[in-house]
Tab-separated table of C-alpha atoms in Angstrom:
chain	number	residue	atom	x	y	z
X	252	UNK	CA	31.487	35.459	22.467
X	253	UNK	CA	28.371	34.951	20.177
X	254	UNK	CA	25.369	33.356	21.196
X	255	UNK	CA	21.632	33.480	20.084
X	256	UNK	CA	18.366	33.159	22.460
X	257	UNK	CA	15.011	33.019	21.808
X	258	UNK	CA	14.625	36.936	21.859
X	259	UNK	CA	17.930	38.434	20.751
X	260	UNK	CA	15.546	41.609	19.387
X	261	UNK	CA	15.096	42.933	23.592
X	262	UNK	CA	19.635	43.140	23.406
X	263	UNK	CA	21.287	46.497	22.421
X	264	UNK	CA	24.788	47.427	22.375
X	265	UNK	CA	25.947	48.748	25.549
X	266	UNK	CA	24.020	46.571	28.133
X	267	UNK	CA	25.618	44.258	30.958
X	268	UNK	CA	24.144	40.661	31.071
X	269	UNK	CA	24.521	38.085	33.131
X	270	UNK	CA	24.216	34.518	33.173
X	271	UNK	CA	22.546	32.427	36.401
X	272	UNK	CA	23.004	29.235	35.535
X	273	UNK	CA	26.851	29.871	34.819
X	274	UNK	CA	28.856	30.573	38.191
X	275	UNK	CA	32.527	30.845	39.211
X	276	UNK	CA	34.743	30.877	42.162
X	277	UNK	CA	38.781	32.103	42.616
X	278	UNK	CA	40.127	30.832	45.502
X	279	UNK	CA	43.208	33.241	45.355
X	280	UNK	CA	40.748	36.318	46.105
X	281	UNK	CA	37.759	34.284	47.032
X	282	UNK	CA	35.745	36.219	44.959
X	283	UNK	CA	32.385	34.119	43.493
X	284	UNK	CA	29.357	34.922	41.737
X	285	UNK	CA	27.579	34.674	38.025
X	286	UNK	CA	29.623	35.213	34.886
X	287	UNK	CA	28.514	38.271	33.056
X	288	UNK	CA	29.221	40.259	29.650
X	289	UNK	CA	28.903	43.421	28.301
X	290	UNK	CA	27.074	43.722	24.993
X	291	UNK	CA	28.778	44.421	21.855
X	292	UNK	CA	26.529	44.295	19.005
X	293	UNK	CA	23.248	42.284	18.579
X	294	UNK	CA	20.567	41.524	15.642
X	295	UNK	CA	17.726	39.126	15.281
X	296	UNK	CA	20.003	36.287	14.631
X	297	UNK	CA	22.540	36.426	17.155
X	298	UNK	CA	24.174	38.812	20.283
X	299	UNK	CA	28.040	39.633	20.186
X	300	UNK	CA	29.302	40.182	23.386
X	301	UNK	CA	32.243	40.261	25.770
X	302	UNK	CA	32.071	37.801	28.497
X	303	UNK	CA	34.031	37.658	31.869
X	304	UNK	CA	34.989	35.246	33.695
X	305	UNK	CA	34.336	32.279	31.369
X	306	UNK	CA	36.618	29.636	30.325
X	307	UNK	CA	39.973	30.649	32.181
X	308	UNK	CA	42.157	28.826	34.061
X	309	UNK	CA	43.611	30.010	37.631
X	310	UNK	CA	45.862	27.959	40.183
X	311	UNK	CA	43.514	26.922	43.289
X	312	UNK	CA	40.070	28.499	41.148
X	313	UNK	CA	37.385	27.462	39.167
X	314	UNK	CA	36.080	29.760	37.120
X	315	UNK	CA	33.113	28.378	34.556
X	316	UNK	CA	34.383	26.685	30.977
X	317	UNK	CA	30.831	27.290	29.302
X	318	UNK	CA	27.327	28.142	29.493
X	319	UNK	CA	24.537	25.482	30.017
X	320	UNK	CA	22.294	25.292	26.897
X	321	UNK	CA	18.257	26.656	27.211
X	322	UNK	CA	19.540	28.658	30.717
X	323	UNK	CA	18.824	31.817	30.791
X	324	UNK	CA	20.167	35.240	29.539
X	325	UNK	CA	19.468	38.415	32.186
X	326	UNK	CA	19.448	41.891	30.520
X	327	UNK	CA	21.180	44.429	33.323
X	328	UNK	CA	21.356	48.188	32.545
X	329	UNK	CA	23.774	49.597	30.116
X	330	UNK	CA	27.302	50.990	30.629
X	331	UNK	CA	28.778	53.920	29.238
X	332	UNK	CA	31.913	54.972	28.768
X	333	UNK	CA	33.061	58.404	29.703
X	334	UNK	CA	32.745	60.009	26.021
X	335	UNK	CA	29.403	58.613	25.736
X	336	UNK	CA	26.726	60.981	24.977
X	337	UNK	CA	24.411	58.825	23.208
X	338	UNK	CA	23.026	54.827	23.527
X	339	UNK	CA	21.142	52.830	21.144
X	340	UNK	CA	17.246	53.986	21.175
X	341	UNK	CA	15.104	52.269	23.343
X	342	UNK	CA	11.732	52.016	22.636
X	343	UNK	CA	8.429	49.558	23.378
X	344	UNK	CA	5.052	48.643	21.050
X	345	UNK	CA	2.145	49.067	22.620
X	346	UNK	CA	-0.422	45.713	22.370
X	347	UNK	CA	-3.277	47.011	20.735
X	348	UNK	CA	-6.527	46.330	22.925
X	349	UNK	CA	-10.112	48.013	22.961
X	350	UNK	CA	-13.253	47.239	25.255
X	351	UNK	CA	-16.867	48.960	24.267
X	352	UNK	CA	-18.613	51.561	26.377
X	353	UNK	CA	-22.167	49.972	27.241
X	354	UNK	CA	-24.946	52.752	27.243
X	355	UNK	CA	-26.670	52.077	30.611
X	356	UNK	CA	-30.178	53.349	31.112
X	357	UNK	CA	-32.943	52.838	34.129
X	358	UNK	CA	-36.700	55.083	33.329
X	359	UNK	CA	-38.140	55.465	37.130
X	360	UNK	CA	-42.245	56.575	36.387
X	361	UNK	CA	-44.603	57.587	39.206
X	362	UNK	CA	-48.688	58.286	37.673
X	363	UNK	CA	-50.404	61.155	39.195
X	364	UNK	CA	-52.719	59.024	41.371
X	365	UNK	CA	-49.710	57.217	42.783
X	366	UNK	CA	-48.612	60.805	44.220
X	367	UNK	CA	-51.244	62.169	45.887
X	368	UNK	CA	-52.908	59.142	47.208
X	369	UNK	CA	-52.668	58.668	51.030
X	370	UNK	CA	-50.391	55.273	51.572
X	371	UNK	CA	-49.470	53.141	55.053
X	372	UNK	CA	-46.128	54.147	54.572
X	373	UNK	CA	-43.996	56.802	53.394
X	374	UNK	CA	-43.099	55.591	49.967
X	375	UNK	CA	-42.254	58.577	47.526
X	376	UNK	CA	-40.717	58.980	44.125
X	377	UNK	CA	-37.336	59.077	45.649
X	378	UNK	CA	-37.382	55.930	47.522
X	379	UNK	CA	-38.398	54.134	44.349
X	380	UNK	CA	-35.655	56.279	42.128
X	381	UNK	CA	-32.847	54.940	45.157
X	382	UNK	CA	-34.132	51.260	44.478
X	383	UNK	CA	-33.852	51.726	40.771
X	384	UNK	CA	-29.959	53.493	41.206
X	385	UNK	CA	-29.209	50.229	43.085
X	386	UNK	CA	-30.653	47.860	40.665
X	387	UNK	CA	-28.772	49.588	38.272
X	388	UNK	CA	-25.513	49.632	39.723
X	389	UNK	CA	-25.939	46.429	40.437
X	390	UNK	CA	-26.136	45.142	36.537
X	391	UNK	CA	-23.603	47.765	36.206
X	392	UNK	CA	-20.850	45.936	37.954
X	393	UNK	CA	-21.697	42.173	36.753
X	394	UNK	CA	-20.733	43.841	33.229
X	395	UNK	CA	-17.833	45.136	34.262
X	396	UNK	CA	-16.829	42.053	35.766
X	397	UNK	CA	-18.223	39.229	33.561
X	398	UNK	CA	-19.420	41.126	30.681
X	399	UNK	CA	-18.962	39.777	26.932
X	400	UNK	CA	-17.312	42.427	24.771
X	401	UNK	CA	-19.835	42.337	21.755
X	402	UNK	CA	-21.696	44.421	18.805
X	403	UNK	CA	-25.082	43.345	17.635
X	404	UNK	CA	-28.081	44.486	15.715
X	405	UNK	CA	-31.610	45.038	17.579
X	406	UNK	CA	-33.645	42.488	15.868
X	407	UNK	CA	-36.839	44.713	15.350
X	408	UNK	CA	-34.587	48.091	15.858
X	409	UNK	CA	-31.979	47.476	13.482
X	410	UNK	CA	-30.230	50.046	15.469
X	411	UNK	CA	-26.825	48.763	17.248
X	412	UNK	CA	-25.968	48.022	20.425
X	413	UNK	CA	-22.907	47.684	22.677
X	414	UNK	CA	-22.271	45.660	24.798
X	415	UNK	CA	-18.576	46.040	27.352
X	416	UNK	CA	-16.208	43.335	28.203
X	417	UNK	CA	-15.858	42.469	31.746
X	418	UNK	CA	-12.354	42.789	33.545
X	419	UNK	CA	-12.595	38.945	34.563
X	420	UNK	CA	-11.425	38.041	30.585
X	421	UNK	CA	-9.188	41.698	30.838
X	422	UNK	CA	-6.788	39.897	33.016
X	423	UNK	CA	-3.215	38.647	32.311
X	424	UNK	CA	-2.759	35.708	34.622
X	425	UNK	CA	-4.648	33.041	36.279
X	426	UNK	CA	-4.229	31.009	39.537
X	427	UNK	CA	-5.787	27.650	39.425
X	428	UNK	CA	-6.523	25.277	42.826
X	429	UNK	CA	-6.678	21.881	41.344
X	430	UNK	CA	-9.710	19.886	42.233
X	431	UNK	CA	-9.826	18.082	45.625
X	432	UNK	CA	-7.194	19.774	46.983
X	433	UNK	CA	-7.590	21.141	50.043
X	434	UNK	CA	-7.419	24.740	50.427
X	435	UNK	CA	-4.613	25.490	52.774
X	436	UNK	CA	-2.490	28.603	53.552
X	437	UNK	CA	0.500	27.326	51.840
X	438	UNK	CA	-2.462	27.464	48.547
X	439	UNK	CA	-2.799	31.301	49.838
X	440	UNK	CA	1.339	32.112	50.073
X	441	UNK	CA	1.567	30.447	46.528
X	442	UNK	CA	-1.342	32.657	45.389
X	443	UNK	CA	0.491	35.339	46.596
X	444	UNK	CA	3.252	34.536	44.949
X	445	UNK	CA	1.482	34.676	41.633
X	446	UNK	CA	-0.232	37.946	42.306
X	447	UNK	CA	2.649	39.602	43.311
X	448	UNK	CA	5.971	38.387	41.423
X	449	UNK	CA	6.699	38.914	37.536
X	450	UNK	CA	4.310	41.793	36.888
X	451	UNK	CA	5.611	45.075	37.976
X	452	UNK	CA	2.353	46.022	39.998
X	453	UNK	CA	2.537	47.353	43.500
X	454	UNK	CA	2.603	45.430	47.000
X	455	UNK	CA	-1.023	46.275	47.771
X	456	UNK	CA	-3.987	44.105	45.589
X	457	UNK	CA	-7.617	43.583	46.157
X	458	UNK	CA	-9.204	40.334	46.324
X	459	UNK	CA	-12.384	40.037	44.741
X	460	UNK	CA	-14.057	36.465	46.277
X	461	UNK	CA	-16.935	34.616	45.978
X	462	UNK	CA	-18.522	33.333	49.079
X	463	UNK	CA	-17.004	29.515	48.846
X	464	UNK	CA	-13.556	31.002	48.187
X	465	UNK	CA	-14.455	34.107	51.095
X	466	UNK	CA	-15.340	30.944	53.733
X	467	UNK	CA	-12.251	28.423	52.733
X	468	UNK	CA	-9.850	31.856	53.362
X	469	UNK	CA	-12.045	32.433	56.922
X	470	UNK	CA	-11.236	29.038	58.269
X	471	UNK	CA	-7.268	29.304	57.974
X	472	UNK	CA	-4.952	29.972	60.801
X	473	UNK	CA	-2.587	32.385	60.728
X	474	UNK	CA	1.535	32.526	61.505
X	475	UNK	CA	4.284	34.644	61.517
X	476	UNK	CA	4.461	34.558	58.038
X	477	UNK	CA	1.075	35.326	57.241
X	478	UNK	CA	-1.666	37.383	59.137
X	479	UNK	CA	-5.724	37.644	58.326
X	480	UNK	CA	-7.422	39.434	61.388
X	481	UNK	CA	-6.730	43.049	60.359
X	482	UNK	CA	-9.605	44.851	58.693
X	483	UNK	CA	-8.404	47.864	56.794
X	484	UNK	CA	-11.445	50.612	55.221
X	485	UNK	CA	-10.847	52.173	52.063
X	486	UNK	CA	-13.618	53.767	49.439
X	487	UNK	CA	-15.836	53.334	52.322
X	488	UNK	CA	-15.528	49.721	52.054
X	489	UNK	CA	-14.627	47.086	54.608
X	490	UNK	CA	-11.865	44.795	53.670
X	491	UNK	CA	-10.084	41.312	55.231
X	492	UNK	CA	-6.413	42.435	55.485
X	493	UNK	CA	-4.137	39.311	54.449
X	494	UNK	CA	-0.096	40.337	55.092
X	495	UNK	CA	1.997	37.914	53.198
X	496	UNK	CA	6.307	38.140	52.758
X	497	UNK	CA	5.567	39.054	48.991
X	498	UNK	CA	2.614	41.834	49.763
X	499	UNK	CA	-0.415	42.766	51.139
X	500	UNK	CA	-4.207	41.477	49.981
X	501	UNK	CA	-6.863	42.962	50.556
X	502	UNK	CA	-10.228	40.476	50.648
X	503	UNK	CA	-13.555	41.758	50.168
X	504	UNK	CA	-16.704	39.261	49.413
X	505	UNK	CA	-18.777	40.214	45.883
X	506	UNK	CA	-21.974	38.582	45.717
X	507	UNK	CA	-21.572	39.172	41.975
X	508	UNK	CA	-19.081	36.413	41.811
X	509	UNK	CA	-21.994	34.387	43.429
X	510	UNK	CA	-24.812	35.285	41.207
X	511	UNK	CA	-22.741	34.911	37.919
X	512	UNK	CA	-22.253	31.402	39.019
X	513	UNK	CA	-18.470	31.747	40.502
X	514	UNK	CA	-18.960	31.612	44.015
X	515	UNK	CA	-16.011	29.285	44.522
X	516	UNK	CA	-13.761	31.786	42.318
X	517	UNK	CA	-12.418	35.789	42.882
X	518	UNK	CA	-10.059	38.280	40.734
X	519	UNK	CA	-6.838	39.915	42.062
X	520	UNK	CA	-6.841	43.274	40.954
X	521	UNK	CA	-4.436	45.941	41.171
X	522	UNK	CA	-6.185	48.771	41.870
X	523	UNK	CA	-3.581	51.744	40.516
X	524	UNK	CA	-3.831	49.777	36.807
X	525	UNK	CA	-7.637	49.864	36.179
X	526	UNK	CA	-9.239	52.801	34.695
X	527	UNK	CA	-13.045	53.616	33.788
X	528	UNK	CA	-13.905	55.923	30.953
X	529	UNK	CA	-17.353	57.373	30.983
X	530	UNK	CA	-18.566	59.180	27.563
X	531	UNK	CA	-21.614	60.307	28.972
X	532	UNK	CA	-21.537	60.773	33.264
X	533	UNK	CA	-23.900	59.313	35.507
X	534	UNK	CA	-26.359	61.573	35.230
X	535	UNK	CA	-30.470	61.804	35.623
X	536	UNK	CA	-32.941	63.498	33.081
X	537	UNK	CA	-36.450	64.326	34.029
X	538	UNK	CA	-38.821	63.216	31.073
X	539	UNK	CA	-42.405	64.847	30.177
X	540	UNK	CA	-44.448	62.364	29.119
X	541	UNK	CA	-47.482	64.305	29.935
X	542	UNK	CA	-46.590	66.978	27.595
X	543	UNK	CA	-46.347	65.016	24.856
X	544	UNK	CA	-49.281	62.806	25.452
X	545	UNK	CA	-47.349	59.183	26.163
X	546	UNK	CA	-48.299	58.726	29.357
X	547	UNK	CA	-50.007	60.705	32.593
X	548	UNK	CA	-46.731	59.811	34.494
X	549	UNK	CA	-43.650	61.922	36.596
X	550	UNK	CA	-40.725	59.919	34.743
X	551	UNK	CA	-37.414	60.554	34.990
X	552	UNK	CA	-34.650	58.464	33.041
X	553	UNK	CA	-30.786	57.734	34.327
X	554	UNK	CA	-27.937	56.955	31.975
X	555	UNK	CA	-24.311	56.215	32.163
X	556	UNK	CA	-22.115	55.042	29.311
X	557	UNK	CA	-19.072	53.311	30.537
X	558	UNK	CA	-16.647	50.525	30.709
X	559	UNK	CA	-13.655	49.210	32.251
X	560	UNK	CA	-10.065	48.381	31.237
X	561	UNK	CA	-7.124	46.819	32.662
X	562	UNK	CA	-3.961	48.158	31.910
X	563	UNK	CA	-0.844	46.380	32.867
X	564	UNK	CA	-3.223	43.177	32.456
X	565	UNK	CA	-0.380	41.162	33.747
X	566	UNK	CA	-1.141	42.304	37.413
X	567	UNK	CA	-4.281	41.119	38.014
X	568	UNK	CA	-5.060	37.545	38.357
X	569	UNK	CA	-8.138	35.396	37.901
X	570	UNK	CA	-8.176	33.231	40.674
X	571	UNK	CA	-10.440	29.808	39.400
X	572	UNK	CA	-11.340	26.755	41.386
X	573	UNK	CA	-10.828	23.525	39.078
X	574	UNK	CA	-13.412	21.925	41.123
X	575	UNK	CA	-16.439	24.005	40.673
X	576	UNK	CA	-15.327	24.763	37.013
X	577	UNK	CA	-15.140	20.883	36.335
């Protein structure tokens, strides 16, 4: 048999296929199932291949007479036969992708007087250095989320500047609710669905939710079929454990989805397929601007130069309301 699909490039001699929308059934051995075919040859214009169980006749069976147009074509794994010492060479592209790594910096300065006069409360270099780390970190993650992948010129500078794409615009899929519907927990099972299914990523995900999204999850129910009042504590964070037939979800609030104007959105990500590459560590670097006669300061300076990237993009999921983004 010779057919053509829409892909006949992903076929190579040797493989078993099999066709769902084409079924059979012998009532002499009561054997049913799918018709299915071992490949013979295939190029980009059409597959050669043996098919069984297609278009025979049998006393008291019916066995299928063809295969319905547009339906699908499943590539199985390959057969050998006993001689066989070599197949056809597989092999697989790579999509080319790149992201920027942003040079983060935060300068933490303390004068002289500062230091040795007597205050109300105990307020010292480091307590102003851990408020600066947190500020930092802060900005730090609504890049990596939300971030705009760009290169520019300083306008007085001239000197160039990086800036790294967030993960939110990294991701493969997307899960919309439609406006005015109500969010229910059959919405939840189908998001589910879409986080788990068709992506090769693993049964565990986090969800990343703004507070509107965190509070319509909150007010469901749950069932046999899906269960919210387990907490689970990883990375020394606190998450909502949702168990669904298709995997677990993890659901954690981010306040960055709230102040970047997404409140009523969140991201599924998979947390074994994202990877951060640092070029330059977080690290801290005392400055003397005494010495050379800047200012009468203490002054340290922290920098990190980082970014995110999602690989396997097709297992995470941006998860948008149409309401809010209408």
């Amino acid at each position: 048999m010779e057919f053509s699909t829409d892909r006949n490039a992903i076929f190579q001699p040797s493989e078993t296929i099999l066709f769902p929308a084409a079924k059979y059934a012998d009532a002499n051995t009561g054997e049913t199932g799918h018709v299915t075919g071992y490949v013979i040859a295939a190029d980009k214009d059409s597959v050669q291949a043996c098919v069984f169980n297609l278009g025979r006749e049998s006393a008291g069976g019916k066995f299928a007479t063809s295969v319905p147009a547009g339906s699908p074509v499943v590539r199985m794994g390959r057969a050998a036969a006993e001689l066989d010492v070599q197949t056809p060479q597989f092999e697989a592209l790579p999509t080319k992708s790149s992201n920027f790594c942003q040079i983060f910096k935060m300068q933490v300065e303390q004068s002289i007087l500062q230091r040795i006069s007597n205050k109300e409360v105990g307020w010292s270099f480091s307590d102003q250095e851990e408020i600066a780390i947190a500020d930092m970190r802060l900005g730090m993650e609504k890049n990596f989320i939300f971030g705009k992948k760009l290169r520019m010129r300083h306008p007085d500078t001239n000197e160039e500047i990086f800036l790294t794409g967030g993960i939110w615009n990294q991701a493969g899929d997307e899960f919309s609710i439609p406006a005015g519907k109500t969010f229910s927990e059959a919405t939840l099972v189908d998001l589910c669905r879409k986080a788990f299914t068709k992506n090769s990523g693993n049964h565990r995900k986090i969800l990343l939710a703004g507070s509107d999204l965190m509070s319509k999850i909150a007010h469901l129910s749950t069932h046999k079929i899906l269960q919210g009042n387990q907490t689970y504590v990883k990375w020394g964070l606190e998450f909502r454990e949702i168990i669904t037939n298709f995997g677990r979800l993890y659901v954690i609030h981010s306040e960055i989805f709230d102040d970047c104007g997404h409140s009523a959105d969140g991201m599924v990500i998979d947390p074994e397929y994202i990877t951060k590459y640092s070029h330059i560590p977080f690290r801290t670097d005392r400055l003397d601007l005494r010495g050379a006669g800047i200012r009468n300061t203490d002054a340290i300076v922290i920098t990190e130069c980082s970014c995110l990237v999602l690989r396997n993009p097709k297992a995470h999921l941006r998860v948008i309301d149409m309401t809010s983004a209408g």
